[in-house]
Amino acid sequence: MSGSAWGGLALAYLVASVVTFAVYARDKQAAMRGARRTPERTLHWLALVGGWPGALLAQRLLRHKTRKPFFRTMLWLTVGLHVVLLTALAAGVPLGVR
C-alpha cells in the first residue's frame, strides 16, 4: 500500500471512531435516562466498519458496555480481525481488493 493509501485508511478509522464514540456516548446517556437505546447490533457494526478504536475508548472512558461478556467478546473479535487485516496489508499480502 502506498503512503497516501495508509493516510486515507487512517482518516477512515479516525472518522469511524469519532462517530462510534459519539454513538456510545449517546447510548450511555440514554441508559442513564431510561430512554430508547441504540441496538447492540448497531454498536457492533460501527466497530466492524472501523470504529473499534472509538468503541474501546468509549468503553474505557464512559464505562459503557463493560459488563456484558458476549458484547465484549464480539468487540475483541472485531479488534482481532482488524489487526490481522492491517498486518496483512502492511506485509503486502494480496487481499483480493484492487
mmCIF file of N, CA, C and O in Angstrom:
data_model
loop_
_atom_site.group_PDB
_atom_site.id
_atom_site.type_symbol
_atom_site.label_atom_id
_atom_site.label_comp_id
_atom_site.label_asym_id
_atom_site.label_seq_id
_atom_site.Cartn_x
_atom_site.Cartn_y
_atom_site.Cartn_z
ATOM 1 N N MET A 1 0.844 -1.176 0.000
ATOM 2 C CA MET A 1 0.000 0.000 0.000
ATOM 3 C C MET A 1 0.890 1.240 0.000
ATOM 4 O O MET A 1 1.900 1.277 0.677
ATOM 5 N N SER A 2 0.468 2.245 -0.705
ATOM 6 C CA SER A 2 1.240 3.488 -0.774
ATOM 7 C C SER A 2 0.984 4.335 0.472
ATOM 8 O O SER A 2 0.039 4.105 1.224
ATOM 9 N N GLY A 3 1.812 5.340 0.635
ATOM 10 C CA GLY A 3 1.673 6.239 1.779
ATOM 11 C C GLY A 3 0.342 6.955 1.813
ATOM 12 O O GLY A 3 -0.263 7.112 2.867
ATOM 13 N N SER A 4 -0.131 7.382 0.650
ATOM 14 C CA SER A 4 -1.415 8.089 0.621
ATOM 15 C C SER A 4 -2.571 7.140 0.943
ATOM 16 O O SER A 4 -3.563 7.558 1.540
ATOM 17 N N ALA A 5 -2.432 5.875 0.561
ATOM 18 C CA ALA A 5 -3.474 4.892 0.892
ATOM 19 C C ALA A 5 -3.533 4.675 2.404
ATOM 20 O O ALA A 5 -4.620 4.572 2.975
ATOM 21 N N TRP A 6 -2.354 4.615 3.044
ATOM 22 C CA TRP A 6 -2.323 4.470 4.507
ATOM 23 C C TRP A 6 -2.947 5.691 5.174
ATOM 24 O O TRP A 6 -3.661 5.566 6.177
ATOM 25 N N GLY A 7 -2.683 6.873 4.608
ATOM 26 C CA GLY A 7 -3.272 8.093 5.150
ATOM 27 C C GLY A 7 -4.787 8.086 5.044
ATOM 28 O O GLY A 7 -5.487 8.473 5.976
ATOM 29 N N GLY A 8 -5.265 7.623 3.894
ATOM 30 C CA GLY A 8 -6.714 7.521 3.711
ATOM 31 C C GLY A 8 -7.341 6.518 4.663
ATOM 32 O O GLY A 8 -8.417 6.756 5.209
ATOM 33 N N LEU A 9 -6.648 5.407 4.870
ATOM 34 C CA LEU A 9 -7.135 4.390 5.803
ATOM 35 C C LEU A 9 -7.169 4.937 7.230
ATOM 36 O O LEU A 9 -8.140 4.729 7.968
ATOM 37 N N ALA A 10 -6.112 5.653 7.602
ATOM 38 C CA ALA A 10 -6.062 6.252 8.944
ATOM 39 C C ALA A 10 -7.195 7.258 9.131
ATOM 40 O O ALA A 10 -7.832 7.297 10.195
ATOM 41 N N LEU A 11 -7.470 8.058 8.092
ATOM 42 C CA LEU A 11 -8.565 9.025 8.169
ATOM 43 C C LEU A 11 -9.910 8.312 8.313
ATOM 44 O O LEU A 11 -10.765 8.731 9.104
ATOM 45 N N ALA A 12 -10.092 7.227 7.576
ATOM 46 C CA ALA A 12 -11.342 6.456 7.674
ATOM 47 C C ALA A 12 -11.527 5.896 9.081
ATOM 48 O O ALA A 12 -12.634 5.951 9.645
ATOM 49 N N TYR A 13 -10.452 5.359 9.654
ATOM 50 C CA TYR A 13 -10.517 4.854 11.037
ATOM 51 C C TYR A 13 -10.846 5.984 12.012
ATOM 52 O O TYR A 13 -11.634 5.798 12.941
ATOM 53 N N LEU A 14 -10.241 7.152 11.804
ATOM 54 C CA LEU A 14 -10.490 8.277 12.699
ATOM 55 C C LEU A 14 -11.953 8.707 12.642
ATOM 56 O O LEU A 14 -12.599 8.876 13.684
ATOM 57 N N VAL A 15 -12.483 8.870 11.437
ATOM 58 C CA VAL A 15 -13.884 9.300 11.286
ATOM 59 C C VAL A 15 -14.821 8.252 11.888
ATOM 60 O O VAL A 15 -15.737 8.584 12.651
ATOM 61 N N ALA A 16 -14.591 6.977 11.564
ATOM 62 C CA ALA A 16 -15.445 5.914 12.103
ATOM 63 C C ALA A 16 -15.361 5.857 13.627
ATOM 64 O O ALA A 16 -16.368 5.625 14.303
ATOM 65 N N SER A 17 -14.179 6.104 14.167
ATOM 66 C CA SER A 17 -14.005 6.064 15.620
ATOM 67 C C SER A 17 -14.713 7.217 16.318
ATOM 68 O O SER A 17 -15.317 7.031 17.375
ATOM 69 N N VAL A 18 -14.648 8.402 15.733
ATOM 70 C CA VAL A 18 -15.340 9.559 16.321
ATOM 71 C C VAL A 18 -16.849 9.321 16.310
ATOM 72 O O VAL A 18 -17.536 9.560 17.309
ATOM 73 N N VAL A 19 -17.365 8.830 15.193
ATOM 74 C CA VAL A 19 -18.805 8.536 15.100
ATOM 75 C C VAL A 19 -19.184 7.461 16.121
ATOM 76 O O VAL A 19 -20.186 7.601 16.844
ATOM 77 N N THR A 20 -18.390 6.407 16.204
ATOM 78 C CA THR A 20 -18.687 5.319 17.136
ATOM 79 C C THR A 20 -18.660 5.804 18.580
ATOM 80 O O THR A 20 -19.551 5.475 19.367
ATOM 81 N N PHE A 21 -17.648 6.588 18.929
ATOM 82 C CA PHE A 21 -17.573 7.134 20.288
ATOM 83 C C PHE A 21 -18.818 7.959 20.596
ATOM 84 O O PHE A 21 -19.405 7.838 21.671
ATOM 85 N N ALA A 22 -19.246 8.786 19.649
ATOM 86 C CA ALA A 22 -20.429 9.629 19.854
ATOM 87 C C ALA A 22 -21.684 8.784 20.052
ATOM 88 O O ALA A 22 -22.522 9.098 20.910
ATOM 89 N N VAL A 23 -21.809 7.707 19.295
ATOM 90 C CA VAL A 23 -22.984 6.834 19.438
ATOM 91 C C VAL A 23 -22.951 6.130 20.795
ATOM 92 O O VAL A 23 -23.978 6.009 21.464
ATOM 93 N N TYR A 24 -21.776 5.677 21.220
ATOM 94 C CA TYR A 24 -21.649 5.083 22.555
ATOM 95 C C TYR A 24 -22.036 6.097 23.634
ATOM 96 O O TYR A 24 -22.738 5.753 24.590
ATOM 97 N N ALA A 25 -21.565 7.333 23.493
ATOM 98 C CA ALA A 25 -21.880 8.364 24.486
ATOM 99 C C ALA A 25 -23.381 8.637 24.536
ATOM 100 O O ALA A 25 -23.963 8.760 25.628
ATOM 101 N N ARG A 26 -23.997 8.705 23.363
ATOM 102 C CA ARG A 26 -25.452 8.918 23.316
ATOM 103 C C ARG A 26 -26.189 7.746 23.954
ATOM 104 O O ARG A 26 -27.154 7.924 24.690
ATOM 105 N N ASP A 27 -25.715 6.531 23.685
ATOM 106 C CA ASP A 27 -26.352 5.344 24.269
ATOM 107 C C ASP A 27 -26.174 5.317 25.781
ATOM 108 O O ASP A 27 -27.091 4.941 26.509
ATOM 109 N N LYS A 28 -25.010 5.722 26.259
ATOM 110 C CA LYS A 28 -24.776 5.772 27.710
ATOM 111 C C LYS A 28 -25.745 6.746 28.356
ATOM 112 O O LYS A 28 -26.337 6.448 29.397
ATOM 113 N N GLN A 29 -25.914 7.921 27.744
ATOM 114 C CA GLN A 29 -26.860 8.905 28.277
ATOM 115 C C GLN A 29 -28.283 8.360 28.267
ATOM 116 O O GLN A 29 -29.035 8.546 29.221
ATOM 117 N N ALA A 30 -28.657 7.671 27.194
ATOM 118 C CA ALA A 30 -30.000 7.086 27.107
ATOM 119 C C ALA A 30 -30.189 6.037 28.203
ATOM 120 O O ALA A 30 -31.262 5.960 28.811
ATOM 121 N N ALA A 31 -29.159 5.246 28.461
ATOM 122 C CA ALA A 31 -29.248 4.225 29.513
ATOM 123 C C ALA A 31 -29.454 4.877 30.877
ATOM 124 O O ALA A 31 -30.250 4.395 31.693
ATOM 125 N N MET A 32 -28.770 5.979 31.109
ATOM 126 C CA MET A 32 -28.889 6.665 32.400
ATOM 127 C C MET A 32 -30.258 7.316 32.576
ATOM 128 O O MET A 32 -30.755 7.416 33.701
ATOM 129 N N ARG A 33 -30.862 7.727 31.449
ATOM 130 C CA ARG A 33 -32.178 8.369 31.500
ATOM 131 C C ARG A 33 -33.330 7.382 31.376
ATOM 132 O O ARG A 33 -34.488 7.758 31.540
ATOM 133 N N GLY A 34 -33.027 6.142 31.028
ATOM 134 C CA GLY A 34 -34.090 5.168 30.791
ATOM 135 C C GLY A 34 -34.782 5.399 29.464
ATOM 136 O O GLY A 34 -35.925 4.994 29.272
ATOM 137 N N ALA A 35 -34.092 6.044 28.534
ATOM 138 C CA ALA A 35 -34.659 6.365 27.222
ATOM 139 C C ALA A 35 -34.353 5.243 26.227
ATOM 140 O O ALA A 35 -33.673 4.269 26.542
ATOM 141 N N ARG A 36 -34.844 5.429 25.020
ATOM 142 C CA ARG A 36 -34.621 4.444 23.951
ATOM 143 C C ARG A 36 -33.131 4.302 23.669
ATOM 144 O O ARG A 36 -32.411 5.294 23.517
ATOM 145 N N ARG A 37 -32.664 3.051 23.570
ATOM 146 C CA ARG A 37 -31.248 2.744 23.440
ATOM 147 C C ARG A 37 -30.865 2.434 22.001
ATOM 148 O O ARG A 37 -31.700 2.089 21.171
ATOM 149 N N THR A 38 -29.572 2.535 21.722
ATOM 150 C CA THR A 38 -29.019 2.117 20.442
ATOM 151 C C THR A 38 -28.889 0.602 20.467
ATOM 152 O O THR A 38 -28.327 0.059 21.419
ATOM 153 N N PRO A 39 -29.402 -0.099 19.465
ATOM 154 C CA PRO A 39 -29.281 -1.562 19.470
ATOM 155 C C PRO A 39 -27.813 -2.002 19.484
ATOM 156 O O PRO A 39 -26.961 -1.372 18.843
ATOM 157 N N GLU A 40 -27.536 -3.074 20.212
ATOM 158 C CA GLU A 40 -26.168 -3.585 20.263
ATOM 159 C C GLU A 40 -25.665 -3.952 18.877
ATOM 160 O O GLU A 40 -24.483 -3.799 18.583
ATOM 161 N N ARG A 41 -26.550 -4.415 18.030
ATOM 162 C CA ARG A 41 -26.156 -4.748 16.661
ATOM 163 C C ARG A 41 -25.532 -3.537 15.960
ATOM 164 O O ARG A 41 -24.537 -3.654 15.258
ATOM 165 N N THR A 42 -26.123 -2.365 16.170
ATOM 166 C CA THR A 42 -25.599 -1.144 15.580
ATOM 167 C C THR A 42 -24.209 -0.834 16.120
ATOM 168 O O THR A 42 -23.297 -0.477 15.363
ATOM 169 N N LEU A 43 -24.022 -0.985 17.428
ATOM 170 C CA LEU A 43 -22.716 -0.731 18.024
ATOM 171 C C LEU A 43 -21.664 -1.688 17.465
ATOM 172 O O LEU A 43 -20.531 -1.287 17.185
ATOM 173 N N HIS A 44 -22.044 -2.948 17.277
ATOM 174 C CA HIS A 44 -21.106 -3.921 16.695
ATOM 175 C C HIS A 44 -20.766 -3.569 15.250
ATOM 176 O O HIS A 44 -19.608 -3.662 14.843
ATOM 177 N N TRP A 45 -21.751 -3.173 14.460
ATOM 178 C CA TRP A 45 -21.486 -2.809 13.062
ATOM 179 C C TRP A 45 -20.560 -1.608 12.973
ATOM 180 O O TRP A 45 -19.665 -1.549 12.129
ATOM 181 N N LEU A 46 -20.785 -0.625 13.842
ATOM 182 C CA LEU A 46 -19.912 0.551 13.842
ATOM 183 C C LEU A 46 -18.468 0.159 14.137
ATOM 184 O O LEU A 46 -17.535 0.659 13.508
ATOM 185 N N ALA A 47 -18.281 -0.741 15.076
ATOM 186 C CA ALA A 47 -16.925 -1.222 15.386
ATOM 187 C C ALA A 47 -16.351 -1.989 14.204
ATOM 188 O O ALA A 47 -15.181 -1.809 13.842
ATOM 189 N N LEU A 48 -17.165 -2.810 13.589
ATOM 190 C CA LEU A 48 -16.700 -3.648 12.485
ATOM 191 C C LEU A 48 -16.260 -2.833 11.276
ATOM 192 O O LEU A 48 -15.294 -3.191 10.604
ATOM 193 N N VAL A 49 -16.932 -1.726 11.000
ATOM 194 C CA VAL A 49 -16.576 -0.925 9.825
ATOM 195 C C VAL A 49 -15.419 0.030 10.087
ATOM 196 O O VAL A 49 -15.113 0.877 9.255
ATOM 197 N N GLY A 50 -14.777 -0.122 11.235
ATOM 198 C CA GLY A 50 -13.575 0.659 11.506
ATOM 199 C C GLY A 50 -13.631 1.518 12.753
ATOM 200 O O GLY A 50 -12.650 2.166 13.092
ATOM 201 N N GLY A 51 -14.742 1.515 13.436
ATOM 202 C CA GLY A 51 -14.870 2.344 14.630
ATOM 203 C C GLY A 51 -14.433 1.676 15.915
ATOM 204 O O GLY A 51 -14.677 2.189 17.000
ATOM 205 N N TRP A 52 -13.740 0.539 15.798
ATOM 206 C CA TRP A 52 -13.343 -0.186 17.008
ATOM 207 C C TRP A 52 -12.438 0.628 17.932
ATOM 208 O O TRP A 52 -12.569 0.496 19.153
ATOM 209 N N PRO A 53 -11.524 1.487 17.432
ATOM 210 C CA PRO A 53 -10.751 2.273 18.404
ATOM 211 C C PRO A 53 -11.660 3.196 19.239
ATOM 212 O O PRO A 53 -11.476 3.331 20.451
ATOM 213 N N GLY A 54 -12.643 3.798 18.591
ATOM 214 C CA GLY A 54 -13.587 4.649 19.309
ATOM 215 C C GLY A 54 -14.435 3.861 20.290
ATOM 216 O O GLY A 54 -14.754 4.343 21.380
ATOM 217 N N ALA A 55 -14.783 2.630 19.912
ATOM 218 C CA ALA A 55 -15.560 1.771 20.809
ATOM 219 C C ALA A 55 -14.752 1.418 22.050
ATOM 220 O O ALA A 55 -15.262 1.472 23.178
ATOM 221 N N LEU A 56 -13.495 1.044 21.859
ATOM 222 C CA LEU A 56 -12.642 0.712 23.006
ATOM 223 C C LEU A 56 -12.448 1.923 23.914
ATOM 224 O O LEU A 56 -12.510 1.808 25.146
ATOM 225 N N LEU A 57 -12.225 3.076 23.301
ATOM 226 C CA LEU A 57 -12.045 4.292 24.081
ATOM 227 C C LEU A 57 -13.322 4.640 24.857
ATOM 228 O O LEU A 57 -13.265 4.999 26.037
ATOM 229 N N ALA A 58 -14.461 4.507 24.217
ATOM 230 C CA ALA A 58 -15.736 4.799 24.877
ATOM 231 C C ALA A 58 -15.983 3.830 26.031
ATOM 232 O O ALA A 58 -16.443 4.242 27.098
ATOM 233 N N GLN A 59 -15.676 2.564 25.821
ATOM 234 C CA GLN A 59 -15.859 1.605 26.911
ATOM 235 C C GLN A 59 -15.011 2.000 28.116
ATOM 236 O O GLN A 59 -15.475 1.936 29.250
ATOM 237 N N ARG A 60 -13.783 2.396 27.853
ATOM 238 C CA ARG A 60 -12.886 2.738 28.957
ATOM 239 C C ARG A 60 -13.282 4.056 29.619
ATOM 240 O O ARG A 60 -13.395 4.139 30.832
ATOM 241 N N LEU A 61 -13.479 5.104 28.820
ATOM 242 C CA LEU A 61 -13.739 6.428 29.385
ATOM 243 C C LEU A 61 -15.151 6.587 29.937
ATOM 244 O O LEU A 61 -15.356 7.261 30.947
ATOM 245 N N LEU A 62 -16.123 5.984 29.246
ATOM 246 C CA LEU A 62 -17.526 6.136 29.654
ATOM 247 C C LEU A 62 -18.005 4.999 30.547
ATOM 248 O O LEU A 62 -19.110 5.050 31.066
ATOM 249 N N ARG A 63 -17.165 3.966 30.657
ATOM 250 C CA ARG A 63 -17.536 2.757 31.397
ATOM 251 C C ARG A 63 -18.883 2.231 30.910
ATOM 252 O O ARG A 63 -19.804 2.000 31.677
ATOM 253 N N HIS A 64 -18.954 2.066 29.612
ATOM 254 C CA HIS A 64 -20.208 1.648 28.976
ATOM 255 C C HIS A 64 -20.003 0.324 28.250
ATOM 256 O O HIS A 64 -19.009 0.137 27.553
ATOM 257 N N LYS A 65 -20.937 -0.581 28.407
ATOM 258 C CA LYS A 65 -20.920 -1.902 27.774
ATOM 259 C C LYS A 65 -19.727 -2.733 28.253
ATOM 260 O O LYS A 65 -19.116 -3.461 27.494
ATOM 261 N N THR A 66 -19.414 -2.603 29.521
ATOM 262 C CA THR A 66 -18.264 -3.332 30.066
ATOM 263 C C THR A 66 -18.668 -4.566 30.856
ATOM 264 O O THR A 66 -17.812 -5.379 31.183
ATOM 265 N N ARG A 67 -19.924 -4.734 31.143
ATOM 266 C CA ARG A 67 -20.372 -5.855 31.980
ATOM 267 C C ARG A 67 -20.901 -7.048 31.192
ATOM 268 O O ARG A 67 -21.116 -8.100 31.769
ATOM 269 N N LYS A 68 -21.127 -6.885 29.919
ATOM 270 C CA LYS A 68 -21.715 -7.958 29.116
ATOM 271 C C LYS A 68 -20.607 -8.759 28.438
ATOM 272 O O LYS A 68 -19.981 -8.280 27.495
ATOM 273 N N PRO A 69 -20.370 -9.990 28.896
ATOM 274 C CA PRO A 69 -19.275 -10.783 28.331
ATOM 275 C C PRO A 69 -19.414 -11.015 26.825
ATOM 276 O O PRO A 69 -18.423 -10.932 26.096
ATOM 277 N N PHE A 70 -20.616 -11.305 26.336
ATOM 278 C CA PHE A 70 -20.790 -11.554 24.911
ATOM 279 C C PHE A 70 -20.466 -10.304 24.106
ATOM 280 O O PHE A 70 -19.793 -10.380 23.074
ATOM 281 N N PHE A 71 -20.913 -9.155 24.572
ATOM 282 C CA PHE A 71 -20.635 -7.905 23.864
ATOM 283 C C PHE A 71 -19.136 -7.648 23.818
ATOM 284 O O PHE A 71 -18.576 -7.320 22.768
ATOM 285 N N ARG A 72 -18.463 -7.810 24.946
ATOM 286 C CA ARG A 72 -17.008 -7.594 24.994
ATOM 287 C C ARG A 72 -16.278 -8.579 24.095
ATOM 288 O O ARG A 72 -15.331 -8.203 23.391
ATOM 289 N N THR A 73 -16.715 -9.828 24.091
ATOM 290 C CA THR A 73 -16.081 -10.840 23.238
ATOM 291 C C THR A 73 -16.217 -10.470 21.770
ATOM 292 O O THR A 73 -15.247 -10.556 21.006
ATOM 293 N N MET A 74 -17.402 -10.059 21.352
ATOM 294 C CA MET A 74 -17.618 -9.681 19.954
ATOM 295 C C MET A 74 -16.749 -8.480 19.580
ATOM 296 O O MET A 74 -16.194 -8.434 18.484
ATOM 297 N N LEU A 75 -16.631 -7.520 20.484
ATOM 298 C CA LEU A 75 -15.794 -6.356 20.195
ATOM 299 C C LEU A 75 -14.332 -6.775 20.035
ATOM 300 O O LEU A 75 -13.664 -6.353 19.093
ATOM 301 N N TRP A 76 -13.833 -7.640 20.914
ATOM 302 C CA TRP A 76 -12.433 -8.064 20.811
ATOM 303 C C TRP A 76 -12.190 -8.935 19.589
ATOM 304 O O TRP A 76 -11.100 -8.901 19.007
ATOM 305 N N LEU A 77 -13.186 -9.691 19.164
ATOM 306 C CA LEU A 77 -13.047 -10.433 17.901
ATOM 307 C C LEU A 77 -12.940 -9.459 16.721
ATOM 308 O O LEU A 77 -12.164 -9.684 15.788
ATOM 309 N N THR A 78 -13.700 -8.384 16.785
ATOM 310 C CA THR A 78 -13.627 -7.351 15.745
ATOM 311 C C THR A 78 -12.246 -6.702 15.731
ATOM 312 O O THR A 78 -11.651 -6.512 14.667
ATOM 313 N N VAL A 79 -11.730 -6.384 16.912
ATOM 314 C CA VAL A 79 -10.382 -5.804 17.009
ATOM 315 C C VAL A 79 -9.363 -6.765 16.411
ATOM 316 O O VAL A 79 -8.511 -6.371 15.610
ATOM 317 N N GLY A 80 -9.466 -8.038 16.778
ATOM 318 C CA GLY A 80 -8.543 -9.046 16.252
ATOM 319 C C GLY A 80 -8.592 -9.142 14.742
ATOM 320 O O GLY A 80 -7.553 -9.237 14.081
ATOM 321 N N LEU A 81 -9.783 -9.119 14.183
ATOM 322 C CA LEU A 81 -9.940 -9.166 12.727
ATOM 323 C C LEU A 81 -9.226 -7.990 12.071
ATOM 324 O O LEU A 81 -8.504 -8.157 11.091
ATOM 325 N N HIS A 82 -9.418 -6.801 12.618
ATOM 326 C CA HIS A 82 -8.775 -5.615 12.050
ATOM 327 C C HIS A 82 -7.256 -5.683 12.187
ATOM 328 O O HIS A 82 -6.539 -5.287 11.262
ATOM 329 N N VAL A 83 -6.773 -6.177 13.300
ATOM 330 C CA VAL A 83 -5.320 -6.303 13.483
ATOM 331 C C VAL A 83 -4.744 -7.264 12.447
ATOM 332 O O VAL A 83 -3.710 -6.990 11.826
ATOM 333 N N VAL A 84 -5.430 -8.379 12.223
ATOM 334 C CA VAL A 84 -4.962 -9.350 11.221
ATOM 335 C C VAL A 84 -4.967 -8.717 9.829
ATOM 336 O O VAL A 84 -3.995 -8.843 9.079
ATOM 337 N N LEU A 85 -6.038 -8.031 9.482
ATOM 338 C CA LEU A 85 -6.118 -7.404 8.159
ATOM 339 C C LEU A 85 -5.065 -6.310 7.977
ATOM 340 O O LEU A 85 -4.430 -6.227 6.923
ATOM 341 N N LEU A 86 -4.876 -5.491 8.992
ATOM 342 C CA LEU A 86 -3.867 -4.436 8.894
ATOM 343 C C LEU A 86 -2.457 -5.018 8.803
ATOM 344 O O LEU A 86 -1.619 -4.514 8.051
ATOM 345 N N THR A 87 -2.212 -6.080 9.550
ATOM 346 C CA THR A 87 -0.911 -6.745 9.484
ATOM 347 C C THR A 87 -0.684 -7.319 8.093
ATOM 348 O O THR A 87 0.415 -7.197 7.530
ATOM 349 N N ALA A 88 -1.721 -7.927 7.527
ATOM 350 C CA ALA A 88 -1.612 -8.485 6.176
ATOM 351 C C ALA A 88 -1.331 -7.381 5.155
ATOM 352 O O ALA A 88 -0.489 -7.533 4.269
ATOM 353 N N LEU A 89 -2.017 -6.260 5.279
ATOM 354 C CA LEU A 89 -1.777 -5.127 4.375
ATOM 355 C C LEU A 89 -0.348 -4.617 4.504
ATOM 356 O O LEU A 89 0.323 -4.349 3.510
ATOM 357 N N ALA A 90 0.114 -4.484 5.734
ATOM 358 C CA ALA A 90 1.469 -3.988 5.964
ATOM 359 C C ALA A 90 2.522 -4.946 5.410
ATOM 360 O O ALA A 90 3.578 -4.525 4.946
ATOM 361 N N ALA A 91 2.208 -6.239 5.446
ATOM 362 C CA ALA A 91 3.145 -7.249 4.947
ATOM 363 C C ALA A 91 3.056 -7.407 3.436
ATOM 364 O O ALA A 91 3.830 -8.162 2.845
ATOM 365 N N GLY A 92 2.107 -6.742 2.815
ATOM 366 C CA GLY A 92 1.956 -6.827 1.357
ATOM 367 C C GLY A 92 1.213 -8.050 0.883
ATOM 368 O O GLY A 92 1.288 -8.402 -0.294
ATOM 369 N N VAL A 93 0.477 -8.690 1.779
ATOM 370 C CA VAL A 93 -0.316 -9.858 1.389
ATOM 371 C C VAL A 93 -1.475 -9.384 0.517
ATOM 372 O O VAL A 93 -2.239 -8.504 0.933
ATOM 373 N N PRO A 94 -1.614 -9.947 -0.684
ATOM 374 C CA PRO A 94 -2.745 -9.532 -1.530
ATOM 375 C C PRO A 94 -4.064 -10.036 -0.943
ATOM 376 O O PRO A 94 -4.203 -11.211 -0.632
ATOM 377 N N LEU A 95 -4.999 -9.125 -0.756
ATOM 378 C CA LEU A 95 -6.281 -9.474 -0.158
ATOM 379 C C LEU A 95 -7.398 -9.573 -1.180
ATOM 380 O O LEU A 95 -8.557 -9.679 -0.829
ATOM 381 N N GLY A 96 -7.053 -9.505 -2.448
ATOM 382 C CA GLY A 96 -8.059 -9.623 -3.492
ATOM 383 C C GLY A 96 -8.822 -8.333 -3.756
ATOM 384 O O GLY A 96 -9.784 -8.324 -4.489
ATOM 385 N N VAL A 97 -8.422 -7.248 -3.122
ATOM 386 C CA VAL A 97 -9.055 -5.949 -3.329
ATOM 387 C C VAL A 97 -8.158 -5.137 -4.256
ATOM 388 O O VAL A 97 -6.976 -5.005 -4.040
ATOM 389 N N ARG A 98 -8.739 -4.604 -5.310
ATOM 390 C CA ARG A 98 -7.936 -3.829 -6.272
ATOM 391 C C ARG A 98 -8.398 -2.411 -6.349
ATOM 392 O O ARG A 98 -9.436 -2.019 -6.207
#
